[in-house]
Amino acid sequence: MNTKEPELFCRQVNKLIEHGCEITDYEQAIMILNKINYYKLSAYFLPFRDNDGNYKQGTTLLQVYKIYEFDRKLSAFLYGIIQKIEVFVKTQIAYYHSNKYGALGYLDHSNVADKMIEKHKKLIDNFNTEVKRNKELLFVKH
């Protein structure tokens, strides 16, 4: 397996410079790479690469870092929204299903579409296995 050797932060900064990335503040560059893995950040450099593998003229680490930060904040924002939607949808499904089939109706195969019965059986078997395996956990006891 062809693995890359680990590099010190200063060497990582030098590698960026060698490939044409403009670094205006060396210490700031080291702090950025100290926070974000070099290889994670390298994905954000892809649109700034020329065919020869070097960075296009005018590409700066700070510019790429700002794109990374925007993406990180956008992902966190969207995750928060998606999480609220997920909880809402689960609540609606649980409310509908429990009121139609009873509190334990989810355990009954007859409450599932015929084509889903086998998957439902596997799901319930997995559920029961996990309950047994984790029976000492407080939320499982509850």
Coordinates of C-alpha atoms in Angstrom, one line a residue, residues 27-140:
E27 CA 1.8 31.8 11.3
Q28 CA -1.9 32.1 10.4
A29 CA -1.4 29.4 7.8
I30 CA 0.1 27.1 10.4
M31 CA -2.9 27.9 12.7
I32 CA -5.4 27.0 9.9
L33 CA -3.7 23.7 9.2
N34 CA -3.5 23.0 12.9
K35 CA -7.4 23.3 13.0
I36 CA -8.2 21.6 9.7
N37 CA -6.5 18.5 8.4
Y38 CA -4.4 19.3 5.4
Y39 CA -6.1 16.5 3.3
K40 CA -9.6 17.7 4.2
L41 CA -8.7 21.2 3.2
S42 CA -7.0 20.0 0.0
A43 CA -10.5 19.0 -1.3
Y44 CA -11.4 22.7 -1.2
F45 CA -8.4 23.5 -3.3
L46 CA -9.5 21.3 -6.2
P47 CA -11.4 24.1 -8.1
F48 CA -8.2 26.2 -7.9
R49 CA -5.9 23.7 -9.5
D50 CA -4.5 23.9 -13.0
N51 CA -3.9 20.9 -15.2
D52 CA -0.3 20.6 -14.0
G53 CA -1.4 20.2 -10.4
N54 CA -0.4 23.7 -9.3
Y55 CA -2.8 26.3 -8.0
K56 CA -4.1 29.0 -10.3
Q57 CA -2.5 32.4 -9.9
G58 CA -4.0 34.4 -7.1
T59 CA -5.1 31.4 -5.0
T60 CA -4.7 32.1 -1.3
L61 CA -5.0 29.8 1.7
L62 CA -7.2 32.4 3.3
Q63 CA -9.6 32.3 0.3
V64 CA -9.8 28.5 0.5
Y65 CA -10.2 28.6 4.3
K66 CA -13.1 31.0 4.0
I67 CA -14.8 28.6 1.5
Y68 CA -14.2 25.8 4.0
E69 CA -15.7 27.8 6.8
F70 CA -18.7 28.8 4.8
D71 CA -19.3 25.1 3.9
R72 CA -18.9 24.1 7.5
K73 CA -21.3 26.7 8.8
L74 CA -23.8 26.0 6.0
S75 CA -23.6 22.2 6.8
A76 CA -24.2 23.0 10.5
F77 CA -27.2 25.2 9.7
L78 CA -28.7 22.7 7.3
Y79 CA -28.2 19.9 9.8
G80 CA -30.1 21.8 12.4
I81 CA -33.0 22.4 10.0
I82 CA -33.0 18.8 8.8
Q83 CA -32.9 17.5 12.4
K84 CA -36.1 19.6 13.2
I85 CA -37.8 18.2 10.0
E86 CA -36.7 14.7 11.0
V87 CA -38.2 15.0 14.5
F88 CA -41.4 16.5 13.1
V89 CA -41.9 13.7 10.5
K90 CA -41.1 11.0 13.1
T91 CA -43.6 12.6 15.5
Q92 CA -46.3 12.6 12.8
I93 CA -45.7 9.0 11.9
A94 CA -45.6 7.8 15.5
Y95 CA -48.8 9.8 16.3
Y96 CA -50.7 8.5 13.3
H97 CA -49.5 4.9 13.7
S98 CA -50.0 4.6 17.5
N99 CA -53.5 6.1 17.3
K100 CA -54.5 3.8 14.5
Y101 CA -52.8 0.6 15.7
G102 CA -52.1 1.1 19.4
A103 CA -49.0 1.9 21.4
L104 CA -47.3 -1.4 20.4
G105 CA -48.8 -1.6 16.9
Y106 CA -45.4 -1.3 15.4
L107 CA -44.6 -4.8 16.6
D108 CA -47.5 -6.4 14.7
H109 CA -46.6 -7.6 11.1
S110 CA -50.2 -7.2 10.0
N111 CA -49.9 -3.4 10.3
V112 CA -47.2 -3.5 7.6
A113 CA -47.7 -3.7 3.8
D114 CA -47.4 -7.3 2.6
K115 CA -44.3 -6.5 0.5
M116 CA -42.6 -5.2 3.6
I117 CA -43.4 -8.0 6.1
E118 CA -40.0 -9.8 5.8
K119 CA -38.1 -6.5 6.3
H120 CA -40.3 -5.7 9.2
K121 CA -39.6 -9.0 10.8
K122 CA -35.9 -8.5 10.4
L123 CA -36.2 -5.0 11.9
I124 CA -38.1 -6.2 14.9
D125 CA -35.6 -9.1 15.4
N126 CA -32.8 -6.6 15.3
F127 CA -34.6 -4.3 17.7
N128 CA -35.2 -7.2 20.2
T129 CA -31.5 -8.3 19.9
E130 CA -30.3 -4.7 20.7
V131 CA -32.8 -4.4 23.6
K132 CA -31.4 -7.7 25.1
R133 CA -27.8 -6.6 24.4
N134 CA -28.3 -3.2 26.1
K135 CA -30.8 -4.2 28.8
E136 CA -28.7 -2.5 31.5
L137 CA -28.8 0.9 29.9
L138 CA -31.2 3.3 31.7
F139 CA -33.1 4.4 28.6
V140 CA -33.6 0.8 27.5

